[in-house]
Structures are given as structure tokens and as C-alpha cells.
CSV table of C-alpha atoms in Angstrom, one decimal:
chain,number,residue,atom,x,y,z
A,1,UNK,CA,0.0,0.0,0.0
A,2,UNK,CA,3.0,2.3,0.2
A,3,UNK,CA,4.1,1.9,-3.4
A,4,UNK,CA,4.2,5.0,-5.7
A,5,UNK,CA,1.6,3.2,-7.9
A,6,UNK,CA,-0.9,3.3,-5.0
A,7,UNK,CA,0.1,6.7,-3.5
A,8,UNK,CA,0.0,8.5,-6.8
A,9,UNK,CA,-2.1,6.3,-9.1
A,10,UNK,CA,-5.3,6.0,-7.0
A,11,UNK,CA,-6.0,9.7,-6.4
A,12,UNK,CA,-5.3,10.4,-10.0
A,13,UNK,CA,-7.5,7.5,-11.1
A,14,UNK,CA,-10.4,8.7,-8.9
A,15,UNK,CA,-10.0,12.3,-10.2
A,16,UNK,CA,-10.0,11.1,-13.8
A,17,UNK,CA,-13.1,8.9,-13.2
A,18,UNK,CA,-15.0,11.9,-11.8
A,19,UNK,CA,-13.7,14.2,-14.5
A,20,UNK,CA,-15.0,11.7,-17.1
A,21,UNK,CA,-18.4,11.7,-15.4
A,22,UNK,CA,-18.5,15.5,-15.4
A,23,UNK,CA,-17.7,15.6,-19.1
A,24,UNK,CA,-20.9,13.7,-19.8
A,25,UNK,CA,-23.1,15.8,-17.6
A,26,UNK,CA,-25.1,18.9,-18.2
A,27,UNK,CA,-27.6,20.9,-16.2
A,28,UNK,CA,-30.3,19.3,-18.4
A,29,UNK,CA,-29.5,15.9,-16.8
A,30,UNK,CA,-30.7,17.3,-13.5
A,31,UNK,CA,-33.7,19.0,-14.9
A,32,UNK,CA,-34.8,15.8,-16.6
A,33,UNK,CA,-35.8,14.4,-13.2
A,34,UNK,CA,-38.9,16.7,-13.4
A,35,UNK,CA,-40.4,14.5,-16.1
A,36,UNK,CA,-40.3,11.4,-13.8
A,37,UNK,CA,-40.5,12.9,-10.3
A,38,UNK,CA,-42.2,10.0,-8.6
A,39,UNK,CA,-39.8,7.3,-10.0
A,40,UNK,CA,-36.8,9.5,-9.3
A,41,UNK,CA,-37.8,10.4,-5.7
A,42,UNK,CA,-38.6,6.7,-4.9
A,43,UNK,CA,-35.3,5.5,-6.4
A,44,UNK,CA,-33.2,8.1,-4.6
A,45,UNK,CA,-34.9,7.4,-1.3
A,46,UNK,CA,-34.1,3.6,-1.8
A,47,UNK,CA,-30.6,4.4,-2.8
A,48,UNK,CA,-29.7,6.9,0.0
A,49,UNK,CA,-31.8,5.6,2.9
A,50,UNK,CA,-33.1,2.1,2.5
A,51,UNK,CA,-30.1,0.3,1.1
A,52,UNK,CA,-27.6,1.4,3.8
A,53,UNK,CA,-30.1,0.3,6.4
A,54,UNK,CA,-30.6,-3.1,4.8
A,55,UNK,CA,-26.9,-3.5,4.2
A,56,UNK,CA,-26.2,-2.8,7.9
A,57,UNK,CA,-28.7,-5.5,8.8
A,58,UNK,CA,-27.0,-8.0,6.4
A,59,UNK,CA,-23.6,-7.2,7.8
A,60,UNK,CA,-24.8,-7.9,11.3
A,61,UNK,CA,-26.7,-11.1,10.2
A,62,UNK,CA,-23.6,-12.5,8.5
A,63,UNK,CA,-21.3,-11.4,11.3
A,64,UNK,CA,-18.7,-9.9,9.0
A,65,UNK,CA,-15.3,-8.9,10.4
A,66,UNK,CA,-15.1,-5.1,11.1
A,67,UNK,CA,-13.1,-4.0,8.0
A,68,UNK,CA,-15.2,-6.1,5.7
A,69,UNK,CA,-18.3,-4.7,7.3
A,70,UNK,CA,-17.2,-1.1,6.7
A,71,UNK,CA,-16.3,-2.1,3.1
A,72,UNK,CA,-19.9,-3.4,2.7
A,73,UNK,CA,-21.3,-0.1,4.0
A,74,UNK,CA,-19.0,1.8,1.7
A,75,UNK,CA,-20.4,-0.2,-1.2
A,76,UNK,CA,-24.0,0.5,-0.1
A,77,UNK,CA,-23.3,4.2,0.1
A,78,UNK,CA,-21.7,4.3,-3.4
A,79,UNK,CA,-23.9,5.7,-6.2
A,80,UNK,CA,-25.2,3.7,-9.2
A,81,UNK,CA,-22.6,3.0,-11.8
A,82,UNK,CA,-22.7,4.0,-15.5
A,83,UNK,CA,-23.0,0.3,-16.3
A,84,UNK,CA,-26.6,0.6,-15.2
A,85,UNK,CA,-27.3,2.8,-18.2
A,86,UNK,CA,-26.1,0.0,-20.5
A,87,UNK,CA,-28.1,-2.7,-18.9
A,88,UNK,CA,-31.2,-0.5,-18.9
A,89,UNK,CA,-30.7,0.1,-22.6
A,90,UNK,CA,-30.3,-3.7,-23.3
A,91,UNK,CA,-33.4,-4.7,-21.4
A,92,UNK,CA,-35.7,-1.9,-22.3
A,93,UNK,CA,-35.5,0.4,-19.3
A,94,UNK,CA,-36.0,4.1,-19.3
A,95,UNK,CA,-32.4,5.2,-20.1
A,96,UNK,CA,-33.0,8.9,-19.7
A,97,UNK,CA,-34.1,8.3,-16.1
A,98,UNK,CA,-31.0,6.2,-15.5
A,99,UNK,CA,-28.8,9.1,-16.7
A,100,UNK,CA,-30.5,11.5,-14.4
A,101,UNK,CA,-30.4,9.2,-11.4
A,102,UNK,CA,-26.7,8.5,-12.0
A,103,UNK,CA,-25.9,12.2,-12.2
A,104,UNK,CA,-27.9,13.1,-9.1
A,105,UNK,CA,-26.7,10.0,-7.1
A,106,UNK,CA,-23.1,10.8,-8.0
A,107,UNK,CA,-23.4,14.3,-6.6
A,108,UNK,CA,-25.4,13.2,-3.5
A,109,UNK,CA,-22.8,10.6,-2.7
A,110,UNK,CA,-20.2,13.3,-2.1
A,111,UNK,CA,-22.3,14.2,0.9
A,112,UNK,CA,-23.8,10.9,2.0
A,113,UNK,CA,-20.9,8.6,1.4
A,114,UNK,CA,-18.6,10.2,4.0
A,115,UNK,CA,-21.5,10.2,6.6
A,116,UNK,CA,-22.3,6.5,6.1
A,117,UNK,CA,-18.7,5.3,6.1
A,118,UNK,CA,-17.7,7.5,9.1
A,119,UNK,CA,-20.7,6.2,11.1
A,120,UNK,CA,-19.9,2.6,10.1
A,121,UNK,CA,-16.2,3.0,11.0
A,122,UNK,CA,-17.2,4.4,14.4
A,123,UNK,CA,-19.6,1.5,15.0
A,124,UNK,CA,-17.5,-1.5,13.7
A,125,UNK,CA,-14.0,-0.2,14.4
A,126,UNK,CA,-14.4,0.8,18.1
A,127,UNK,CA,-10.7,0.7,18.9
A,128,UNK,CA,-9.9,4.3,18.2
A,129,UNK,CA,-8.0,3.8,14.9
A,130,UNK,CA,-8.1,6.8,12.6
A,131,UNK,CA,-9.3,4.8,9.6
A,132,UNK,CA,-12.7,6.3,8.9
A,133,UNK,CA,-13.4,9.4,6.9
A,134,UNK,CA,-12.6,12.0,9.5
A,135,UNK,CA,-13.1,15.7,8.8
A,136,UNK,CA,-9.8,16.1,6.9
A,137,UNK,CA,-10.5,13.1,4.9
A,138,UNK,CA,-14.0,14.3,4.1
A,139,UNK,CA,-12.4,17.5,2.7
A,140,UNK,CA,-10.2,15.3,0.6
A,141,UNK,CA,-13.2,13.5,-0.7
A,142,UNK,CA,-14.8,16.8,-1.7
A,143,UNK,CA,-11.5,17.9,-3.4
A,144,UNK,CA,-10.9,14.6,-5.3
A,145,UNK,CA,-14.4,13.8,-6.2
A,146,UNK,CA,-16.5,17.0,-6.5
A,147,UNK,CA,-14.0,19.3,-8.1
A,148,UNK,CA,-13.3,17.1,-11.1
A,149,UNK,CA,-17.0,16.7,-11.7
A,150,UNK,CA,-17.5,20.4,-11.7
A,151,UNK,CA,-14.5,21.0,-13.9
A,152,UNK,CA,-15.8,18.4,-16.4
A,153,UNK,CA,-19.3,20.0,-16.5
A,154,UNK,CA,-17.7,23.4,-17.1
A,155,UNK,CA,-15.7,22.1,-20.0
A,156,UNK,CA,-18.8,20.4,-21.4
A,157,UNK,CA,-20.7,23.7,-21.1
A,158,UNK,CA,-18.0,26.1,-22.4
A,159,UNK,CA,-16.1,23.9,-24.9
A,160,UNK,CA,-18.4,21.1,-26.0
A,161,UNK,CA,-16.2,20.0,-28.8
A,162,UNK,CA,-13.2,19.6,-26.4
A,163,UNK,CA,-15.4,17.7,-24.0
A,164,UNK,CA,-16.6,15.3,-26.8
A,165,UNK,CA,-13.0,14.7,-27.9
A,166,UNK,CA,-11.8,14.1,-24.3
A,167,UNK,CA,-14.6,11.8,-23.2
A,168,UNK,CA,-13.3,8.6,-24.7
A,169,UNK,CA,-9.5,9.1,-23.9
A,170,UNK,CA,-10.4,10.1,-20.3
A,171,UNK,CA,-12.5,6.9,-19.8
A,172,UNK,CA,-9.7,4.7,-21.3
A,173,UNK,CA,-7.1,6.4,-19.1
A,174,UNK,CA,-9.1,5.9,-16.0
A,175,UNK,CA,-9.6,2.2,-16.8
A,176,UNK,CA,-5.9,1.6,-17.5
A,177,UNK,CA,-4.7,3.3,-14.3
A,178,UNK,CA,-7.3,1.5,-12.2
A,179,UNK,CA,-6.6,-1.9,-13.6
A,180,UNK,CA,-2.9,-1.4,-12.9
A,181,UNK,CA,-3.4,-0.3,-9.4
A,182,UNK,CA,-6.1,-2.9,-8.5
A,183,UNK,CA,-4.1,-5.7,-10.1
A,184,UNK,CA,-1.0,-4.7,-8.1
A,185,UNK,CA,-3.1,-4.7,-4.9
A,186,UNK,CA,-4.7,-8.0,-5.7
A,187,UNK,CA,-1.3,-9.6,-6.4
A,188,UNK,CA,0.1,-8.2,-3.2
A,189,UNK,CA,-2.8,-9.7,-1.2
A,190,UNK,CA,-3.3,-12.8,-3.2
A,191,UNK,CA,-2.8,-15.2,-0.3
A,192,UNK,CA,-6.0,-13.9,1.4
A,193,UNK,CA,-8.3,-13.6,-1.6
A,194,UNK,CA,-9.9,-17.1,-1.2
A,195,UNK,CA,-10.6,-16.3,2.4
A,196,UNK,CA,-12.1,-12.9,1.6
A,197,UNK,CA,-14.4,-14.4,-1.1
A,198,UNK,CA,-15.6,-17.1,1.3
A,199,UNK,CA,-16.1,-14.6,4.2
A,200,UNK,CA,-18.0,-11.9,2.2
A,201,UNK,CA,-19.3,-13.7,-1.0
A,202,UNK,CA,-22.7,-14.7,0.3
A,203,UNK,CA,-23.3,-11.3,2.0
A,204,UNK,CA,-22.4,-9.5,-1.3
A,205,UNK,CA,-24.7,-11.8,-3.3
A,206,UNK,CA,-27.5,-11.2,-0.9
A,207,UNK,CA,-27.0,-7.5,-1.0
A,208,UNK,CA,-26.9,-7.4,-4.8
A,209,UNK,CA,-30.1,-9.4,-5.1
A,210,UNK,CA,-31.9,-7.3,-2.5
A,211,UNK,CA,-30.7,-4.1,-4.3
A,212,UNK,CA,-32.1,-5.3,-7.6
A,213,UNK,CA,-35.4,-6.5,-6.1
A,214,UNK,CA,-36.0,-3.3,-4.1
A,215,UNK,CA,-35.0,-1.1,-7.0
A,216,UNK,CA,-37.6,-2.6,-9.2
A,217,UNK,CA,-40.2,-3.8,-6.6
A,218,UNK,CA,-40.7,-0.6,-4.6
A,219,UNK,CA,-41.4,1.7,-7.6
A,220,UNK,CA,-43.8,-0.9,-9.1
A,221,UNK,CA,-45.7,-1.1,-5.8
A,222,UNK,CA,-45.9,2.7,-5.9
A,223,UNK,CA,-47.5,2.6,-9.3
A,224,UNK,CA,-44.4,3.5,-11.4
A,225,UNK,CA,-44.5,2.2,-15.0
A,226,UNK,CA,-42.5,-0.9,-15.9
A,227,UNK,CA,-39.8,0.8,-17.9
A,228,UNK,CA,-39.1,3.4,-15.3
A,229,UNK,CA,-39.1,0.6,-12.6
A,230,UNK,CA,-36.5,-1.4,-14.6
A,231,UNK,CA,-34.4,1.7,-14.9
A,232,UNK,CA,-34.6,2.2,-11.1
A,233,UNK,CA,-33.8,-1.5,-10.5
A,234,UNK,CA,-30.6,-1.4,-12.5
A,235,UNK,CA,-29.6,2.0,-11.0
A,236,UNK,CA,-30.0,0.7,-7.5
A,237,UNK,CA,-28.8,-2.8,-8.2
A,238,UNK,CA,-25.6,-1.8,-10.0
A,239,UNK,CA,-23.4,0.2,-7.6
A,240,UNK,CA,-20.3,2.1,-8.7
A,241,UNK,CA,-17.9,-0.6,-7.3
A,242,UNK,CA,-15.0,1.1,-9.0
A,243,UNK,CA,-15.5,4.2,-7.0
A,244,UNK,CA,-15.8,2.2,-3.8
A,245,UNK,CA,-12.7,0.2,-4.5
A,246,UNK,CA,-10.7,3.4,-5.2
A,247,UNK,CA,-11.9,5.1,-2.0
A,248,UNK,CA,-11.1,2.0,0.0
A,249,UNK,CA,-7.6,1.5,-1.4
A,250,UNK,CA,-6.5,5.2,-1.6
A,251,UNK,CA,-4.0,6.1,1.1
A,252,UNK,CA,-5.5,9.6,1.2
A,253,UNK,CA,-8.9,8.1,2.2
A,254,UNK,CA,-9.5,4.7,3.8
A,255,UNK,CA,-6.2,3.0,2.9
A,256,UNK,CA,-7.5,-0.5,3.4
A,257,UNK,CA,-7.3,-3.4,1.0
A,258,UNK,CA,-9.7,-5.4,3.1
A,259,UNK,CA,-12.3,-2.7,2.8
A,260,UNK,CA,-12.0,-3.0,-0.9
A,261,UNK,CA,-12.9,-6.7,-1.0
A,262,UNK,CA,-16.7,-6.4,-0.9
A,263,UNK,CA,-16.7,-4.0,-3.8
A,264,UNK,CA,-14.3,-6.2,-5.8
A,265,UNK,CA,-16.4,-9.3,-5.2
A,266,UNK,CA,-19.5,-7.2,-6.1
A,267,UNK,CA,-18.0,-6.1,-9.3
A,268,UNK,CA,-17.7,-9.7,-10.4
A,269,UNK,CA,-21.1,-10.8,-9.2
A,270,UNK,CA,-23.3,-7.9,-10.4
A,271,UNK,CA,-22.7,-8.5,-14.2
A,272,UNK,CA,-24.4,-12.0,-14.0
A,273,UNK,CA,-27.1,-11.1,-11.5
A,274,UNK,CA,-28.1,-7.9,-13.4
A,275,UNK,CA,-28.4,-9.9,-16.7
A,276,UNK,CA,-30.5,-12.5,-15.0
A,277,UNK,CA,-32.7,-9.8,-13.4
A,278,UNK,CA,-33.3,-8.1,-16.8
A,279,UNK,CA,-34.2,-11.4,-18.4
A,280,UNK,CA,-36.6,-12.4,-15.6
A,281,UNK,CA,-38.3,-9.0,-15.4
A,282,UNK,CA,-38.8,-9.0,-19.2
A,283,UNK,CA,-40.2,-12.6,-19.1
A,284,UNK,CA,-42.5,-11.6,-16.3
A,285,UNK,CA,-43.7,-8.6,-18.3
A,286,UNK,CA,-44.3,-10.8,-21.4
A,287,UNK,CA,-46.4,-13.3,-19.4
A,288,UNK,CA,-48.4,-10.5,-17.7
A,289,UNK,CA,-49.4,-8.9,-21.0
A,290,UNK,CA,-50.1,-12.2,-22.8
A,291,UNK,CA,-51.8,-14.2,-20.1
A,292,UNK,CA,-54.9,-16.2,-21.1
A,293,UNK,CA,-58.1,-14.2,-20.9
A,294,UNK,CA,-56.3,-10.9,-21.4
A,295,UNK,CA,-57.5,-8.6,-24.2
A,296,UNK,CA,-54.8,-7.4,-26.5
A,297,UNK,CA,-55.1,-4.4,-28.7
A,298,UNK,CA,-53.6,-5.1,-32.1
A,299,UNK,CA,-52.6,-2.5,-34.7
A,300,UNK,CA,-55.7,-1.0,-36.3
A,301,UNK,CA,-57.8,-1.3,-33.2
A,302,UNK,CA,-58.7,-5.1,-33.5
A,303,UNK,CA,-59.1,-6.6,-30.0
A,304,UNK,CA,-58.6,-10.3,-29.3
């Protein structure tokens, strides 16, 4: 954890990630929520309030070790990832709602993530270690996370051609740096990886499945249409595990490879569970609309 790759690479990688997010955002992304206020408010409430509470219960139920418990809470407090937009597109969700939720969640996380992680560290790490996001570390989160987002948005607003040309290189650069840093960390801690997966794998899977179910089920129970509910399901079920890993590993923030383990396992699990979720929801929708006895309106107004 003291290597130059970690000390220099992680803060740069996190800054580049957030800059790339900012390059893709406009004020219109935040205004778009007005077109789907009910779905957006429900999804944000689930993301910010309900998921951390449920994750806390899972952590206690599985009896996770303290640092892994804090890592789980860090994951729960992380916003939805941009991968949610792709899955929503593939499975017929409301992509515009996804974009808006990702944008708002990413900004809200700057405020909510330090609070959740700091409270979790105080609860699970009661030995006085300065490992949580204390005030100086909260300021570092603001500097590393929020400033690049604002800078990216300003570039997008003032020099849109430059933003468009930078978007792809910035994303590639962030992936390259992150892969190098994370690979180095995994190699250095390879002797404990099997133990970590065994100790946190079931908890991560349970949290992922609950996130997807809540993200879709709560909006549907509230009367939100199916496409918007699918968008909310993917947004809430696919967390930004890259951001969580970077915050956990960064010496300027949490500086703990163990805290990065839940997010790393989640990053592997979520691709398969999200695909299964999209398939099942679409199959359920098909059966609902074509069930025996239903009346179906065909083109031209013919009813059968």
C-alpha cells in the first residue's frame, strides 16, 4: 500500500473517473428528473436511505469482520454505476431516467458517502483507529471527487467539442490506471483472496439481489410504470464498485485493501445477477401482457 503506484495512481484515477463523469453531464441531466418525479424520488430514497439500512442488517446477520463490514457499507453508500445505463438500454428500461439518477446520485454521494462510512467505522472499528473518513478526509473526498465533476461539467458547457474529444480518452485512461493499481493490490494480497471471497461472498450476493429487487419492486408497488421501474432496478442494483474500490484503497482516504474486498467481489457478481434480473423482469412482463383471458389491442384497433 506504500508503493508509488498506490500513492499517486489512486488519487489520479479517482479524479480522472469523476472528470469523465463530469464531461458527460449537463444541467439538463438534473432538470430531466422533473419529467419522472415519482420514480426518481422513490429510487433516490431507496438508494440513499433504504439500502444502507438493509446492508447494515445484512452485515450484522452475516457477522462480517469489522473492516469487511465497513467495506460493505462503503459499497452500499456508493452511487449507481454507469453500467446501469447499458443494462437499462439492453433490457428496455428508461435510459434517460438512468442518466438523471446516475448524475444526481453521484453528486449526492459526495455528501452521503462520508457520513455512512464514518458512522460505520465508528460502530464497527471501536478501537480508536483513525481509519474512517474523519473531517480532513471528508475534505479530501470533496476535493478529489466533486472538483473534477464540476470541472468536467464546465468544460462540457463552455467547450463542448473539447469535452466530446476528451470523453473517450479520459475513460480509457481511468480504466488503464485503475486496472494497474487494482491488479497490483490483488497480487500483493493474493494469499488472502480465497478467504475474503468465502467470508464476504454470500453477503455480497444477498445485498446485490436485494438491491435489484428493491430497486424494481418498490417503484412498481408505488405505481411507477414498468420501464421506469426497470431503470430504477438497474440503477440501485448496480453500484459504482470502481468508486468504492478506489476510495477503500486510496491512502488519502481509507487506505485498506480489506475494505475494498466487498466492492471487488460485487464487481464480479453484479454482471451476472443484473443480466438475470433483466431477463426475468422482461419474461414476467411478457407473461403478464399475454396471459390467457387478457384482451390485446392489435394495430388498427382489433381486439382479441
